[in-house]
PDB file of C-alpha atoms in Angstrom:
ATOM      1  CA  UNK Y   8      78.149 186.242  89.983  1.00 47.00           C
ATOM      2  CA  UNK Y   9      81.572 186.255  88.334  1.00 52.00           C
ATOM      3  CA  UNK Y  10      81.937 186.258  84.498  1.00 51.00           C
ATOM      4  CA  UNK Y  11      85.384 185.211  82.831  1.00 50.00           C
ATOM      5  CA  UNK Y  12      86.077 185.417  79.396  1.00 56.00           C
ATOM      6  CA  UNK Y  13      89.112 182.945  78.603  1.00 54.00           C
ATOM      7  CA  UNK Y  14      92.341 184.486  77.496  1.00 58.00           C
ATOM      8  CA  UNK Y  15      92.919 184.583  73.768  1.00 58.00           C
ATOM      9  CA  UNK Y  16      96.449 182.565  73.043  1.00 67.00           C
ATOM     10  CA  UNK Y  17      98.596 184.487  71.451  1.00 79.00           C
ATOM     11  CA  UNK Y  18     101.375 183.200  68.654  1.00 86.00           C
ATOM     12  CA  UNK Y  19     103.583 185.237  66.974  1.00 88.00           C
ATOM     13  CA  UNK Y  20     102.617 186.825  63.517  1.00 89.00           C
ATOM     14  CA  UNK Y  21     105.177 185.041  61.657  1.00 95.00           C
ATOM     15  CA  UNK Y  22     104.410 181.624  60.210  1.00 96.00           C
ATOM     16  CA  UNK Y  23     105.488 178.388  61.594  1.00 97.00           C
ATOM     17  CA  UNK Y  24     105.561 175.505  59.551  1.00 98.00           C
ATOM     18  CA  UNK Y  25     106.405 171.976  60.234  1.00 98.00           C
ATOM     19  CA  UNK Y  26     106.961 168.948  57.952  1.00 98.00           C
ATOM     20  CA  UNK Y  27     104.680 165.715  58.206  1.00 97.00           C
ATOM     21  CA  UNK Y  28     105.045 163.285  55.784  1.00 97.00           C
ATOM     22  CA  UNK Y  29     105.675 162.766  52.136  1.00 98.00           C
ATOM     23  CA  UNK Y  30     103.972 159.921  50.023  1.00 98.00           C
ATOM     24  CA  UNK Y  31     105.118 159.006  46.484  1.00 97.00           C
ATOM     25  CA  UNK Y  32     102.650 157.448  44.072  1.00 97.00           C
ATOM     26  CA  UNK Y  33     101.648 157.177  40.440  1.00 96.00           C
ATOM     27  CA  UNK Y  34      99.040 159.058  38.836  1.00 95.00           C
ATOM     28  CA  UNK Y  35      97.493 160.861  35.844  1.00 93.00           C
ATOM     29  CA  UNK Y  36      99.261 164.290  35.078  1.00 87.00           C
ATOM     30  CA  UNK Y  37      96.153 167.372  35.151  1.00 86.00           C
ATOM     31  CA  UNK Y  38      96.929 168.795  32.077  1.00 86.00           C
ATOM     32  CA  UNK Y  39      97.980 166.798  29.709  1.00 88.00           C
ATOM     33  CA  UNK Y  40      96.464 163.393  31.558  1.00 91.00           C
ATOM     34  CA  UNK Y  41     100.022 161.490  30.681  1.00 90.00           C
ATOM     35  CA  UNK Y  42     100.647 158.862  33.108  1.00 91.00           C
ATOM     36  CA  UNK Y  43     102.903 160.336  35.945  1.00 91.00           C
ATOM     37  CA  UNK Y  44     105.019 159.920  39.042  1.00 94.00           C
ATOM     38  CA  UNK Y  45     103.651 162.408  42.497  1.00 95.00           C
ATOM     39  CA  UNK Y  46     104.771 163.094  45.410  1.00 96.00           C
ATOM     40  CA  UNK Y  47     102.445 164.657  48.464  1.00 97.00           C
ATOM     41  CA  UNK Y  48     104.321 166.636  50.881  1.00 98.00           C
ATOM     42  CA  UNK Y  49     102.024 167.264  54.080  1.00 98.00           C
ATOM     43  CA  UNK Y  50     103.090 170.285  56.583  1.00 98.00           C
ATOM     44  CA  UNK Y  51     101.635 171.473  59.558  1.00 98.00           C
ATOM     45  CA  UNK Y  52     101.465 175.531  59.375  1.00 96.00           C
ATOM     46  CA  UNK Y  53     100.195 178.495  62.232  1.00 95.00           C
ATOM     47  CA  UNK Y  54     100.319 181.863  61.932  1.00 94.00           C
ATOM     48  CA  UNK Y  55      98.899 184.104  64.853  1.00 92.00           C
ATOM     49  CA  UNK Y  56      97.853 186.970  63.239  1.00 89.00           C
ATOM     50  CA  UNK Y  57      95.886 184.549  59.798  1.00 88.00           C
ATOM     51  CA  UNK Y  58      97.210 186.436  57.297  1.00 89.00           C
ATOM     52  CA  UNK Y  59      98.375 183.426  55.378  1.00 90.00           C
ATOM     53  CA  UNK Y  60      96.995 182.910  51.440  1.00 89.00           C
ATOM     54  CA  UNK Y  61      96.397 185.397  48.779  1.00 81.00           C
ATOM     55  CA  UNK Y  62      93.462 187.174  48.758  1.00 70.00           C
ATOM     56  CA  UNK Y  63      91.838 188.607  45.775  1.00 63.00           C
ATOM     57  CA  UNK Y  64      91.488 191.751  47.745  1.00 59.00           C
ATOM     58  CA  UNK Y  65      95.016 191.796  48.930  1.00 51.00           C
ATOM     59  CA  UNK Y  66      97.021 195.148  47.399  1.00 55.00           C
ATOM     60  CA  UNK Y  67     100.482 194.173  48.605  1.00 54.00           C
ATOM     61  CA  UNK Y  68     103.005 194.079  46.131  1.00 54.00           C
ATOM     62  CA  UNK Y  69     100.811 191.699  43.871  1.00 56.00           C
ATOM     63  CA  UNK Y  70     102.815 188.823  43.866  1.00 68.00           C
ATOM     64  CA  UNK Y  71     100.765 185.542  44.515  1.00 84.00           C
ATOM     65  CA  UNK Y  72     103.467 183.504  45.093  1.00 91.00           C
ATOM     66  CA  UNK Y  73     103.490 182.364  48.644  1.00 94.00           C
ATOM     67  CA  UNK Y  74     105.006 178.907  49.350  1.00 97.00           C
ATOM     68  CA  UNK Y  75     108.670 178.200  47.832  1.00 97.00           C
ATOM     69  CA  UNK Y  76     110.014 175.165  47.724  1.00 98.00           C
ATOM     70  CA  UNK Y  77     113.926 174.704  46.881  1.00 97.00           C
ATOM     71  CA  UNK Y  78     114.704 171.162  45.244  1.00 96.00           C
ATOM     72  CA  UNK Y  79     117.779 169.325  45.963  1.00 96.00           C
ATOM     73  CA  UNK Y  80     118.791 165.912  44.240  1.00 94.00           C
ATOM     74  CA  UNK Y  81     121.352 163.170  45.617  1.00 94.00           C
ATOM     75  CA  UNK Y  82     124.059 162.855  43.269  1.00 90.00           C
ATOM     76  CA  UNK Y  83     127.005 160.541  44.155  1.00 90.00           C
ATOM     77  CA  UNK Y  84     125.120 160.298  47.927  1.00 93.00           C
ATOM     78  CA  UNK Y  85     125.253 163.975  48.122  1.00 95.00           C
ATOM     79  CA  UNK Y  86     122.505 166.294  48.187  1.00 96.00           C
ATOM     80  CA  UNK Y  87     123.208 169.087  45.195  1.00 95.00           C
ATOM     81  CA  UNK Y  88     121.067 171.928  43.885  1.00 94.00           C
ATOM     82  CA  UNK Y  89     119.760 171.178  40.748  1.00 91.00           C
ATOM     83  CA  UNK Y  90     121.038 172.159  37.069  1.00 89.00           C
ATOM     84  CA  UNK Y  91     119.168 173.241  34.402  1.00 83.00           C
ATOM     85  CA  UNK Y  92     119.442 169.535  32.459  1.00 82.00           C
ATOM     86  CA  UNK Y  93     117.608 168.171  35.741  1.00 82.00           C
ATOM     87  CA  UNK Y  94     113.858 167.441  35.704  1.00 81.00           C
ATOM     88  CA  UNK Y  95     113.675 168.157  39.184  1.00 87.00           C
ATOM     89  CA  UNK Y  96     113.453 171.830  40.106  1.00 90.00           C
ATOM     90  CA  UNK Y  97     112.893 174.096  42.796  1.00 94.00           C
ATOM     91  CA  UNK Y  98     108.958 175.461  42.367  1.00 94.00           C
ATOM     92  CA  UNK Y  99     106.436 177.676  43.951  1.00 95.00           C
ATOM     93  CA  UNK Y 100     102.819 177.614  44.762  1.00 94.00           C
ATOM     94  CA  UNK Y 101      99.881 180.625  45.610  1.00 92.00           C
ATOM     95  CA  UNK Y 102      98.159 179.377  48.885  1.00 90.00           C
ATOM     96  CA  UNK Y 103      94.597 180.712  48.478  1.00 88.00           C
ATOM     97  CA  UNK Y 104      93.449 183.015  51.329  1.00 86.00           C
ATOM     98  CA  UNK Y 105      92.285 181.205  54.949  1.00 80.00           C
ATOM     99  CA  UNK Y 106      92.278 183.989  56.925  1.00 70.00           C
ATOM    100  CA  UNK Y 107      90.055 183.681  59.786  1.00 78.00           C
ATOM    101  CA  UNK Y 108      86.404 185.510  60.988  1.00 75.00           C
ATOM    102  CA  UNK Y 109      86.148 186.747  64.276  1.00 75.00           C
ATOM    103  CA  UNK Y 110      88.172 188.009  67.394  1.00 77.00           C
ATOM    104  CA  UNK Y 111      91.116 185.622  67.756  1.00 80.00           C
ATOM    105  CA  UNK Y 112      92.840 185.354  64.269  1.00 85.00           C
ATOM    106  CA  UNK Y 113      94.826 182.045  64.581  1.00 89.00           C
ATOM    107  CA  UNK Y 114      95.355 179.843  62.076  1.00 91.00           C
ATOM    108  CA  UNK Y 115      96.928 176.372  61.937  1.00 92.00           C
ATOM    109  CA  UNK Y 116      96.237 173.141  60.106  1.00 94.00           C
ATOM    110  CA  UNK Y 117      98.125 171.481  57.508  1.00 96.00           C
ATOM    111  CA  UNK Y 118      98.743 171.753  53.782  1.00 96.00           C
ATOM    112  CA  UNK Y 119      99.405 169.412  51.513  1.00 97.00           C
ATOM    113  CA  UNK Y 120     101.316 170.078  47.888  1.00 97.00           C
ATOM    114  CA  UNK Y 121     101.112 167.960  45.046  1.00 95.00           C
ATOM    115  CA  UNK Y 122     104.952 167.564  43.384  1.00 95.00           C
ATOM    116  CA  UNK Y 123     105.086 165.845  39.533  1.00 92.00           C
ATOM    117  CA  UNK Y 124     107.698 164.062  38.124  1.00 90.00           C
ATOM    118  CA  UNK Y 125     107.501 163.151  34.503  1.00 83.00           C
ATOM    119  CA  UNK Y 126     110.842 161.409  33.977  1.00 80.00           C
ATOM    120  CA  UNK Y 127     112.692 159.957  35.848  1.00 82.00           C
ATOM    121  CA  UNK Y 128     115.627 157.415  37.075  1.00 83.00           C
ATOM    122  CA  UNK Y 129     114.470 154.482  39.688  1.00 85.00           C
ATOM    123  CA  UNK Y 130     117.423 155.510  41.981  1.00 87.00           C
ATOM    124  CA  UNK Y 131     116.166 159.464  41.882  1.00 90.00           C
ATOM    125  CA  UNK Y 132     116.099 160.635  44.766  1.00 94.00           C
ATOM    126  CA  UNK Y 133     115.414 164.281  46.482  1.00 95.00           C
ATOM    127  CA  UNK Y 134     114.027 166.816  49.228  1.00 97.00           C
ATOM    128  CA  UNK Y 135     113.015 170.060  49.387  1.00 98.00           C
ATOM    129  CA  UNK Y 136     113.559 172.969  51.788  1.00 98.00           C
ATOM    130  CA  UNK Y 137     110.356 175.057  51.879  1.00 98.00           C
ATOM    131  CA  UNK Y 138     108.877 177.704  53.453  1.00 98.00           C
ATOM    132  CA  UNK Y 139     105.958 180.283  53.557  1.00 95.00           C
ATOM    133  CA  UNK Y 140     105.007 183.977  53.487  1.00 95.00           C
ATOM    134  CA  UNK Y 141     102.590 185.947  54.721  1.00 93.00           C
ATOM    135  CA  UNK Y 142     100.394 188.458  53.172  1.00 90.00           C
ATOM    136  CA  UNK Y 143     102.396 190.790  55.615  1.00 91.00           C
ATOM    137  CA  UNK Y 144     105.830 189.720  54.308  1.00 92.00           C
ATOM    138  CA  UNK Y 145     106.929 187.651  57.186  1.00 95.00           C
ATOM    139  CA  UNK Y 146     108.606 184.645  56.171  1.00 97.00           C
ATOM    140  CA  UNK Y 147     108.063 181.148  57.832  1.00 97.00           C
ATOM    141  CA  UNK Y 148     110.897 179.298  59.107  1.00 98.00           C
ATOM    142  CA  UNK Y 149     112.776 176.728  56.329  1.00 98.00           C
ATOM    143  CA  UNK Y 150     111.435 173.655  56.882  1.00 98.00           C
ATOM    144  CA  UNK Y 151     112.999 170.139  55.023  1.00 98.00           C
ATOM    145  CA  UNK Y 152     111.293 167.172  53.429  1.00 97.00           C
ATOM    146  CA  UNK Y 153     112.704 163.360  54.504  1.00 97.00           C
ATOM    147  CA  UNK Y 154     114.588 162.132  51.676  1.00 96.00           C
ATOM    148  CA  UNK Y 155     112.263 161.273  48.656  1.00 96.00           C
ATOM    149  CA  UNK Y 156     112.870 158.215  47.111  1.00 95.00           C
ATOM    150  CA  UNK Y 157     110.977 159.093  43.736  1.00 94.00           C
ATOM    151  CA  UNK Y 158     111.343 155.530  41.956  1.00 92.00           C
ATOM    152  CA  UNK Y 159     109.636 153.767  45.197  1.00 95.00           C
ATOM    153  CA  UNK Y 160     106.256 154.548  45.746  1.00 95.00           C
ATOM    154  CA  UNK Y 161     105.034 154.915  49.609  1.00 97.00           C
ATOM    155  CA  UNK Y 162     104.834 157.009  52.559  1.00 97.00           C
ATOM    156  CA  UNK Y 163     107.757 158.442  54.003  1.00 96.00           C
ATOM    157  CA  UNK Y 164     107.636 160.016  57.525  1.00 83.00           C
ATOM    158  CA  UNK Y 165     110.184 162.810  58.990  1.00 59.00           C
ATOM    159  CA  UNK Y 166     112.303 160.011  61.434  1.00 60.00           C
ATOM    160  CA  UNK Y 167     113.780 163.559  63.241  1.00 52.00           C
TER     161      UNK Y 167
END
């Protein structure tokens, strides 16, 4: 009798993210429950050693902060970084903690990340360059939104 355990795939400890798709639509704003303009930006992540998220237990250098995402507005058809008069800025986001049970400690899946825009011109338009770190301090590659046409609702796929 011969008894084979499958090899455990191995992916580098250092993020990889990917973006999916980004759909604009209107809501009601959490806090204040004003009406509002959102956009959803969906991206495909793995990590091979599922460290990704911040843990309650984690005693790193305390920051929570995990996914960054750096805004960028079309101005005159060119894509600028923002001022500080725009309403559209570059944010960041704590990804709570997904790291995995058991022998092989991949992760993948996908994220999505809710984006609010409270004012705003029909012909806005933007996209972000994001990415991710771990709870080890390796950082993602950048990844980049499609353009964001924030007056039109819809979905809006990467055409790359």
């Amino acid at each position: 009798m011969i008894i084979s355990c499958g090899k455990i795939r191995q992916i580098p400890a250092e993020p990889r993210i990917e973006f999916r798709q980004v759909e604009v639509f209107d809501t009601i704003e959490p806090n204040l429950g004003n009406p509002a303009r959102a956009s959803r930006v969906t991206f495909y992540f793995e990590d091979g050693d599922g460290d990704i998220g911040y843990s309650r237990d984690y005693s790193g250098d305390n920051d929570t902060l995990n996914l960054f995402f750096e805004a960028w507005l079309k101005k005159d058809g060119i894509f600028t970084e923002p001022d500080g008069d725009d309403l559209i800025q570059s944010t960041s986001f704590s990804i709570p903690d997904i790291e995995p049970e058991g022998q092989n400690k991949i992760v993948r899946g996908t994220i999505d990340v809710l984006l609010f825009y409270y004012l705003f011109n029909i012909e806005d338009t933007a996209r972000y360059e994001f990415y991710l770190k771990d709870r080890a301090g390796n950082i993602s590659n950048i990844s980049e939104t499609c353009e964001i046409p924030i007056g039109y609702p819809g979905i809006y796929p990467d055409d790359n």
